[in-house]
Amino acid sequence: MPRPSERVLGLPAYPLGKLPERKRPLIARGVDVIDLGAGDADLAPPPVAVERLAEAAESPAMSRYGFGIGLVEYRESIARFMQRRFGVTFDAMQEVVPLIGSKEGIAHVALAYAEAGDVTIVPEPGYLAYLGGTLLAGAEAFRYVLRPDNGFLVDLDDVPKSILARTKILYLNYPNNPTAAVAPMSYLESVVKRCRELDILLVYDNAYSEMAFDGYQPPSIFEVSGARDIAIEFHSMSKTWNMTGWRCGWAVGSAELIGPLVRVKSFVDTGAFMAVQAASAAALDSSPDFLAANLSIFRDRRDAAVAAFRESGFECETPMATMYLWLALPESIPSAEFAETLMEEEGVIVLPGSALGEGGEGFFRVSFVTSPERLREAASRAGRVLARMGVTTR
Ligand SMILES: Cc1ncc(COP(=O)(O)O)c(C=O)c1O
C-alpha cells in the first residue's frame, strides 16, 4: 500500500472529528446525550440569509464557478462591515479574500508563507488549524503554552531567540478559543511592534469578534497602527450568524500580504458557492439587528452555565466573549479521563483540554450550544462525575 507523506503521518488526531461516531452508540443505547463539544450552536441563521440563499439558488449565474474573485456583492459587504464595525478601510477588490470558512484560509496561509526550516508559533491550547497548516506546509510548530497566570497571552520575549530567528508566522486568536481570554489593546500594540521588528507574519484569527458580552467590543488588529505591514486578519460567518455549515468566511490585509494566500487558493479551490456568498452579504448587512438578539441568547446561556458549573464544584472565570467556558479540573484528574467518564456515565460531551494540545491539560471546554436548562442539567451531571472521581463537591 502506498505510504502517506510524513507530513500527513505527523498530524495529530483531530479531536472533534470522532465525536459523531462516539455519540451514535450512546443515542442507540437510549442515553439522553447533551453535546457541548463543538462550537456549533443549535440556533437559526438570520432569516435574510435564508431568503437570499433560496432566491440566489434560483439564478443559474450563481451556480457557476466563483473563482478567487467570488461575488463582488460579498466583497463589498465585507468592506462595509470592517469599516462600520472597526473603522478600518479595506479595498473590496484588492484587500479582501473570500474564504470557504475561515478554517480553509487559516490552514492555507501557512502554505503561502512557511516551509521546511521555518517555524510558526502556535498557541496551545488553540484551534488546531494553526498546527495542521504548519505541519502540512512542512514547517515546524513552536508550541507556546497559554496559562491563566499569563492571561492566556503569548509573550514573544518568552520564545528563545534561536526560534524567533526562524519564525515566519505567529498565530493569535482573541477573543480566544478555548480559554475565552481577550487581549488588551496595549498587548496588541506591543505584539504588532515586535512582529514588525522581527519580520513575522501575524495571523490574527478574529472568528469571535462579534461574540462579546456586557458592552465589550473586541478590536480588529488593524486598529493598531503599523499592523497593515505584517498582519492578515481572519473572520468567519460561522459563529456570530449561526452559519457553521454554510462554510463562508474572509480574510483582510494589504494586497501584498494577501497575494500569496490568493495564489495558493487559486490552485486548490474555486471559491465558495456564490449563493452562499450572496446570503452572507445579506447577513453582514443586516448584522446590527440580528446580532443583538442572538447575543442575548448566548449571554443567558453563559450566565446559566457559569452559575451551574460553579455550583457543581468547578472553577471558571465569567467569559467576556466567545461561546466557551474554560473550566479547571483538580490536578489529580486528567482531562481526557474526565471527559470520557462524563460521556460514558452521564451522556455529556465536553472537549478535554488535552485534545487542544498538551498545554490544555488541567481544563475542559464547554460550548454554549444548547439551552440554559440543558446547560444546567449538564453541569449537575458533571458535578456528579467530579464527586465520583474523588473530589467532594463544595
Ligand atoms: C478560533 C477559531 N478560528 C476559526 C474557526 C473556524 O471557523 P469556520 O471555518 O467555521 O469559519 C473556529 C471554529 O471553531 C475557531 O474556533
Coordinates of C-alpha atoms and ligand atoms in Angstrom, one line a residue:
M1 CA 0.0 0.0 0.0
P2 CA 1.4 3.5 -0.9
R3 CA 2.7 5.2 2.2
P4 CA 1.2 8.6 3.1
S5 CA 3.5 11.5 3.3
E6 CA 5.5 12.2 6.5
R7 CA 3.6 15.5 6.7
V8 CA 0.3 13.6 7.0
L9 CA 1.6 11.0 9.3
G10 CA 2.9 13.7 11.6
L11 CA -0.6 15.2 12.1
P12 CA -2.3 14.6 15.5
A13 CA -5.8 13.2 15.7
Y14 CA -8.5 15.9 15.0
P15 CA -10.4 15.9 18.3
L16 CA -13.9 16.9 17.1
G17 CA -13.8 14.6 14.1
K18 CA -14.5 11.5 16.1
L19 CA -17.4 12.8 18.2
P20 CA -20.3 12.0 15.9
E21 CA -19.1 8.3 15.8
R22 CA -18.8 8.2 19.6
K23 CA -22.2 9.8 20.0
R24 CA -24.2 7.3 17.9
P25 CA -23.9 4.2 20.1
L26 CA -24.9 6.3 23.2
I27 CA -28.0 7.5 21.4
A28 CA -28.7 4.0 20.3
R29 CA -28.5 2.9 23.9
G30 CA -31.2 5.4 24.8
V31 CA -28.8 7.8 26.6
D32 CA -30.1 11.4 26.9
V33 CA -27.0 12.9 25.3
I34 CA -26.1 16.6 25.9
D35 CA -23.4 17.5 23.4
L36 CA -21.4 20.6 24.4
G37 CA -18.3 19.5 22.4
A38 CA -18.2 21.5 19.2
G39 CA -18.7 25.3 18.9
D40 CA -21.7 24.7 16.7
A41 CA -24.9 26.3 18.1
D42 CA -28.5 24.9 17.7
L43 CA -29.8 28.4 16.6
A44 CA -31.2 29.6 13.3
P45 CA -29.2 31.7 10.8
P46 CA -30.5 35.2 10.0
P47 CA -33.8 34.9 8.1
V48 CA -32.5 37.4 5.5
A49 CA -29.6 34.9 4.7
V50 CA -32.0 32.0 4.3
E51 CA -34.2 34.1 1.9
R52 CA -31.3 35.3 -0.1
L53 CA -29.9 31.8 -0.4
A54 CA -33.1 30.5 -1.7
E55 CA -33.5 33.3 -4.2
A56 CA -29.9 33.2 -5.3
A57 CA -30.1 29.4 -5.8
E58 CA -32.7 30.0 -8.5
S59 CA -30.3 32.0 -10.6
P60 CA -28.1 29.9 -13.0
A61 CA -25.4 32.5 -12.7
M62 CA -24.9 31.7 -9.1
S63 CA -24.3 28.0 -9.9
R64 CA -21.2 28.8 -11.9
Y65 CA -17.6 28.9 -10.6
G66 CA -17.0 31.8 -8.2
F67 CA -13.2 31.6 -8.8
G68 CA -11.0 33.7 -6.5
I69 CA -12.9 36.9 -7.1
G70 CA -16.2 35.4 -5.9
L71 CA -19.2 37.6 -5.6
V72 CA -18.5 41.3 -5.7
E73 CA -21.5 42.0 -3.5
Y74 CA -20.0 39.8 -0.8
R75 CA -16.6 41.6 -1.0
E76 CA -18.3 44.9 -0.8
S77 CA -20.4 43.9 2.3
I78 CA -17.2 42.7 4.0
A79 CA -15.5 46.1 3.3
R80 CA -18.6 47.9 4.7
F81 CA -18.7 45.6 7.8
M82 CA -14.9 46.2 8.5
Q83 CA -15.5 50.0 8.2
R84 CA -18.7 50.1 10.2
R85 CA -17.6 47.8 13.0
F86 CA -13.8 48.6 13.4
G87 CA -13.4 51.9 11.5
V88 CA -10.8 50.3 9.2
T89 CA -10.8 50.7 5.4
F90 CA -10.1 47.8 3.0
D91 CA -10.5 47.9 -0.8
A92 CA -13.2 45.3 -1.6
M93 CA -11.4 44.0 -4.7
Q94 CA -7.7 44.2 -3.7
E95 CA -7.6 43.7 0.1
V96 CA -10.4 41.1 0.8
V97 CA -10.2 37.3 0.3
P98 CA -13.5 35.4 0.4
L99 CA -12.9 32.0 2.1
I100 CA -14.7 28.7 2.3
G101 CA -15.0 29.1 6.0
S102 CA -12.2 30.8 7.9
K103 CA -10.6 27.4 8.7
E104 CA -9.8 27.0 5.0
G105 CA -7.8 30.2 4.8
I106 CA -6.2 29.8 8.2
A107 CA -4.9 26.4 7.1
H108 CA -3.8 27.6 3.7
V109 CA -1.9 30.7 4.8
A110 CA 0.9 28.5 6.2
L111 CA 1.5 27.1 2.7
A112 CA 1.8 30.7 1.4
Y113 CA 4.4 31.7 4.0
A114 CA 6.2 28.8 5.6
E115 CA 8.2 25.8 4.5
A116 CA 10.8 23.3 5.8
G117 CA 13.2 25.0 8.1
D118 CA 10.7 27.7 9.1
V119 CA 8.9 27.9 12.5
T120 CA 5.4 29.1 13.3
I121 CA 4.4 30.0 16.9
V122 CA 1.2 28.0 17.8
P123 CA -0.6 28.9 21.0
E124 CA -1.6 25.8 23.0
P125 CA -4.4 25.1 23.7
G126 CA -5.7 26.5 20.5
Y127 CA -7.6 26.0 17.3
L128 CA -5.9 23.0 15.6
A129 CA -5.8 24.5 12.0
Y130 CA -2.7 26.5 13.1
L131 CA -0.8 23.3 13.8
G132 CA -2.3 21.5 10.9
G133 CA -1.5 24.2 8.4
T134 CA 2.1 24.4 9.7
L135 CA 2.7 20.7 9.6
L136 CA 1.2 20.4 6.1
A137 CA 3.5 23.2 4.9
G138 CA 6.4 21.1 6.2
A139 CA 7.3 23.7 8.8
E140 CA 7.9 23.3 12.5
A141 CA 5.5 24.4 15.2
F142 CA 6.8 26.1 18.4
R143 CA 4.0 25.4 20.9
Y144 CA 3.5 28.3 23.3
V145 CA 1.5 27.2 26.3
L146 CA -1.2 29.6 27.3
R147 CA -1.8 29.6 31.1
P148 CA -4.1 31.7 33.4
D149 CA -1.1 33.4 35.0
N150 CA -0.1 35.0 31.7
G151 CA -3.7 36.0 30.9
F152 CA -3.6 33.3 28.2
L153 CA -1.5 35.8 26.1
V154 CA 1.6 35.0 24.1
D155 CA 4.7 36.9 25.1
L156 CA 7.3 36.8 22.3
D157 CA 10.0 37.5 24.9
D158 CA 9.5 34.0 26.3
V159 CA 10.4 32.5 23.0
P160 CA 14.1 31.5 22.5
K161 CA 16.0 33.9 20.2
S162 CA 17.1 31.0 18.0
I163 CA 13.4 30.1 17.4
L164 CA 12.4 33.7 16.8
A165 CA 15.2 34.0 14.1
R166 CA 13.4 31.2 12.2
T167 CA 9.8 32.2 12.9
K168 CA 7.7 33.2 9.9
I169 CA 4.2 33.2 11.4
L170 CA 2.6 34.0 14.8
Y171 CA -1.0 32.8 15.2
L172 CA -3.1 34.8 17.6
N173 CA -6.8 34.4 18.4
Y174 CA -8.6 36.8 20.7
P175 CA -11.3 36.5 21.8
N176 CA -9.8 33.1 22.3
N177 CA -11.0 29.6 21.7
P178 CA -10.9 27.7 24.1
T179 CA -9.9 29.9 27.0
A180 CA -12.3 32.8 26.2
A181 CA -9.4 35.2 27.0
V182 CA -9.5 38.7 25.5
A183 CA -6.5 40.8 24.5
P184 CA -6.0 44.3 25.9
M185 CA -5.2 47.0 23.2
S186 CA -1.8 47.7 24.8
Y187 CA -0.9 44.0 24.3
L188 CA -1.9 44.1 20.7
E189 CA 0.2 47.2 20.1
S190 CA 3.2 45.5 21.6
V191 CA 2.8 42.4 19.6
V192 CA 2.4 44.3 16.3
K193 CA 5.6 46.2 17.2
R194 CA 7.5 43.0 17.9
C195 CA 6.3 41.3 14.7
R196 CA 7.4 44.4 12.7
E197 CA 10.8 44.3 14.3
L198 CA 11.2 40.5 13.7
D199 CA 9.5 40.4 10.3
I200 CA 6.9 37.9 11.4
L201 CA 3.5 37.5 9.7
L202 CA 0.8 37.9 12.3
V203 CA -2.1 35.7 11.5
Y204 CA -4.9 37.2 13.6
D205 CA -7.9 34.9 13.9
N206 CA -10.9 37.1 14.8
A207 CA -13.6 34.4 14.5
Y208 CA -15.3 35.6 17.7
S209 CA -15.1 39.4 17.1
E210 CA -18.8 39.8 17.4
M211 CA -19.4 37.3 20.2
A212 CA -18.8 39.5 23.2
F213 CA -20.9 40.5 26.2
D214 CA -21.5 43.2 28.8
G215 CA -20.5 46.1 26.4
Y216 CA -17.1 44.6 25.5
Q217 CA -16.3 45.2 21.8
P218 CA -13.3 43.1 20.6
P219 CA -11.0 45.1 18.3
S220 CA -9.6 44.3 14.8
I221 CA -5.8 44.0 14.8
F222 CA -5.9 46.7 12.1
E223 CA -7.0 49.2 14.7
V224 CA -3.3 49.1 15.7
S225 CA -1.1 51.4 13.8
G226 CA 1.5 49.5 11.7
A227 CA -0.5 46.3 11.6
R228 CA -1.0 46.5 7.8
D229 CA 2.7 45.9 7.3
I230 CA 2.7 42.5 9.0
A231 CA -0.9 41.2 9.6
I232 CA -3.7 39.3 7.9
E233 CA -7.0 39.0 9.8
F234 CA -9.4 36.2 9.5
H235 CA -13.2 36.4 10.1
S236 CA -16.0 33.8 10.0
M237 CA -19.7 33.8 9.2
S238 CA -20.0 30.7 11.4
K239 CA -20.3 31.6 15.0
T240 CA -21.9 35.0 15.0
W241 CA -24.5 34.3 12.4
N242 CA -25.2 30.6 13.3
M243 CA -23.9 29.6 9.9
T244 CA -21.3 27.0 10.7
G245 CA -22.4 24.6 8.0
W246 CA -22.6 27.2 5.3
R247 CA -18.8 27.4 5.0
C248 CA -18.1 31.1 4.5
G249 CA -15.6 33.5 5.9
W250 CA -13.0 36.0 4.8
A251 CA -9.5 37.4 5.3
V252 CA -8.4 41.1 5.0
G253 CA -4.9 42.5 4.7
S254 CA -2.8 44.6 2.4
A255 CA -2.8 43.4 -1.3
E256 CA 0.9 42.5 -0.9
L257 CA 0.3 40.3 2.2
I258 CA -2.8 38.5 1.0
G259 CA -1.4 38.0 -2.5
P260 CA 0.4 34.7 -1.7
L261 CA -2.7 33.3 0.0
V262 CA -4.8 34.1 -3.0
R263 CA -2.2 32.4 -5.2
V264 CA -2.3 29.2 -3.1
K265 CA -6.1 29.2 -3.2
S266 CA -6.1 29.6 -7.0
F267 CA -4.6 26.1 -7.2
V268 CA -6.6 24.4 -4.5
D269 CA -10.2 25.7 -4.7
T270 CA -12.5 27.6 -7.0
G271 CA -14.5 29.6 -4.4
A272 CA -17.5 29.1 -2.2
F273 CA -21.0 28.6 -3.7
M274 CA -21.9 32.1 -4.8
A275 CA -25.5 31.8 -3.5
V276 CA -23.8 31.3 0.0
Q277 CA -21.7 34.4 -0.6
A278 CA -24.9 36.3 -1.5
A279 CA -26.6 35.1 1.6
S280 CA -23.5 36.0 3.7
A281 CA -23.6 39.5 2.2
A282 CA -27.2 39.8 3.3
A283 CA -26.4 38.6 6.8
L284 CA -23.5 41.0 7.1
D285 CA -25.6 44.0 6.0
S286 CA -28.4 43.1 8.5
S287 CA -26.0 42.3 11.3
P288 CA -26.7 45.0 13.9
D289 CA -30.3 43.9 14.4
F290 CA -29.7 40.2 14.3
L291 CA -26.6 40.2 16.4
A292 CA -28.1 42.0 19.4
A293 CA -30.9 39.4 19.7
N294 CA -28.6 36.5 19.1
L295 CA -26.0 37.7 21.6
S296 CA -28.6 38.0 24.3
I297 CA -29.4 34.3 23.8
F298 CA -25.7 33.4 24.2
R299 CA -25.4 35.7 27.3
D300 CA -28.3 33.9 29.0
R301 CA -26.6 30.6 28.2
R302 CA -23.3 31.9 29.5
D303 CA -24.8 33.1 32.8
A304 CA -26.6 29.8 33.3
A305 CA -23.5 27.8 32.5
V306 CA -21.2 29.8 34.8
A307 CA -23.6 29.7 37.7
A308 CA -24.4 26.0 37.3
F309 CA -20.8 24.7 36.8
R310 CA -19.6 26.8 39.8
E311 CA -22.4 25.3 41.9
S312 CA -21.4 21.8 40.8
G313 CA -17.9 22.4 42.2
F314 CA -15.9 23.7 39.2
E315 CA -13.8 26.8 38.9
C316 CA -14.1 29.2 36.0
E317 CA -14.0 32.8 35.0
T318 CA -17.0 34.5 33.6
P319 CA -16.1 34.9 29.9
M320 CA -16.4 38.4 28.4
A321 CA -16.5 36.8 24.9
T322 CA -16.8 33.6 22.8
M323 CA -19.2 30.7 23.2
Y324 CA -17.0 28.8 25.6
L325 CA -16.4 28.1 29.3
W326 CA -12.9 27.0 30.1
L327 CA -13.1 25.0 33.3
A328 CA -10.3 24.0 35.6
L329 CA -10.0 20.4 36.9
P330 CA -8.3 19.2 40.0
E331 CA -4.7 18.2 39.3
S332 CA -5.5 14.6 40.1
I333 CA -8.0 14.3 37.2
P334 CA -6.6 14.1 33.7
S335 CA -8.9 16.0 31.3
A336 CA -9.3 13.1 28.8
E337 CA -10.3 10.7 31.5
F338 CA -12.8 13.2 32.9
A339 CA -14.4 13.8 29.5
E340 CA -14.5 10.1 28.7
T341 CA -16.2 9.3 32.1
L342 CA -18.6 12.2 31.7
M343 CA -19.6 10.9 28.3
E344 CA -19.9 7.2 29.1
E345 CA -21.5 7.5 32.5
E346 CA -23.6 10.7 32.1
G347 CA -24.0 11.2 28.4
V348 CA -22.5 14.7 28.5
I349 CA -19.9 15.6 25.7
V350 CA -17.3 18.2 26.5
L351 CA -13.9 18.8 25.0
P352 CA -10.9 17.8 27.2
G353 CA -8.2 20.5 27.3
S354 CA -5.6 18.0 26.2
A355 CA -7.4 17.5 22.9
L356 CA -6.3 21.0 22.0
G357 CA -2.7 20.4 22.8
E358 CA -0.8 19.3 25.9
G359 CA -0.9 22.9 27.0
G360 CA -4.6 22.5 27.6
E361 CA -4.2 19.8 30.2
G362 CA -5.9 20.6 33.5
F363 CA -9.0 22.1 31.8
F364 CA -12.1 21.2 29.8
R365 CA -14.2 23.2 27.5
V366 CA -18.0 23.6 27.4
S367 CA -19.7 25.3 24.4
F368 CA -22.9 27.3 24.9
V369 CA -24.7 25.4 22.1
T370 CA -27.8 24.5 23.9
S371 CA -30.5 26.0 26.2
P372 CA -29.8 27.2 29.7
E373 CA -31.9 24.4 31.1
R374 CA -29.8 21.7 29.3
L375 CA -26.6 23.5 30.3
R376 CA -27.7 23.3 34.0
E377 CA -28.5 19.6 33.6
A378 CA -25.1 19.0 32.0
A379 CA -23.4 20.9 34.9
S380 CA -25.2 18.8 37.5
R381 CA -24.2 15.6 35.7
A382 CA -20.6 16.9 35.5
G383 CA -20.7 17.6 39.3
R384 CA -21.6 14.0 40.0
V385 CA -18.7 12.8 37.9
L386 CA -16.3 15.2 39.7
A387 CA -17.6 13.9 43.0
R388 CA -17.2 10.2 41.9
M389 CA -13.7 10.8 40.7
G390 CA -12.6 11.5 44.2
V391 CA -13.3 15.2 44.8
T392 CA -16.2 16.3 47.0
T393 CA -18.5 18.9 45.5
R394 CA -18.4 22.1 47.5
Ligands
LIG1 C1 -10.6 30.2 16.8 C2 -11.3 29.7 15.6 N1 -11.0 30.1 14.4 C3 -11.5 29.7 13.3 C4 -12.6 28.8 13.3 C5 -13.1 28.2 12.0 O1 -14.4 28.7 11.7 P1 -15.0 28.5 10.3 O2 -14.1 27.7 9.4 O3 -16.3 27.8 10.5 O4 -15.2 29.9 9.7 C6 -13.0 28.3 14.5 C7 -14.1 27.3 14.6 O5 -14.3 26.7 15.6 C8 -12.4 28.8 15.7 O6 -12.8 28.3 16.9

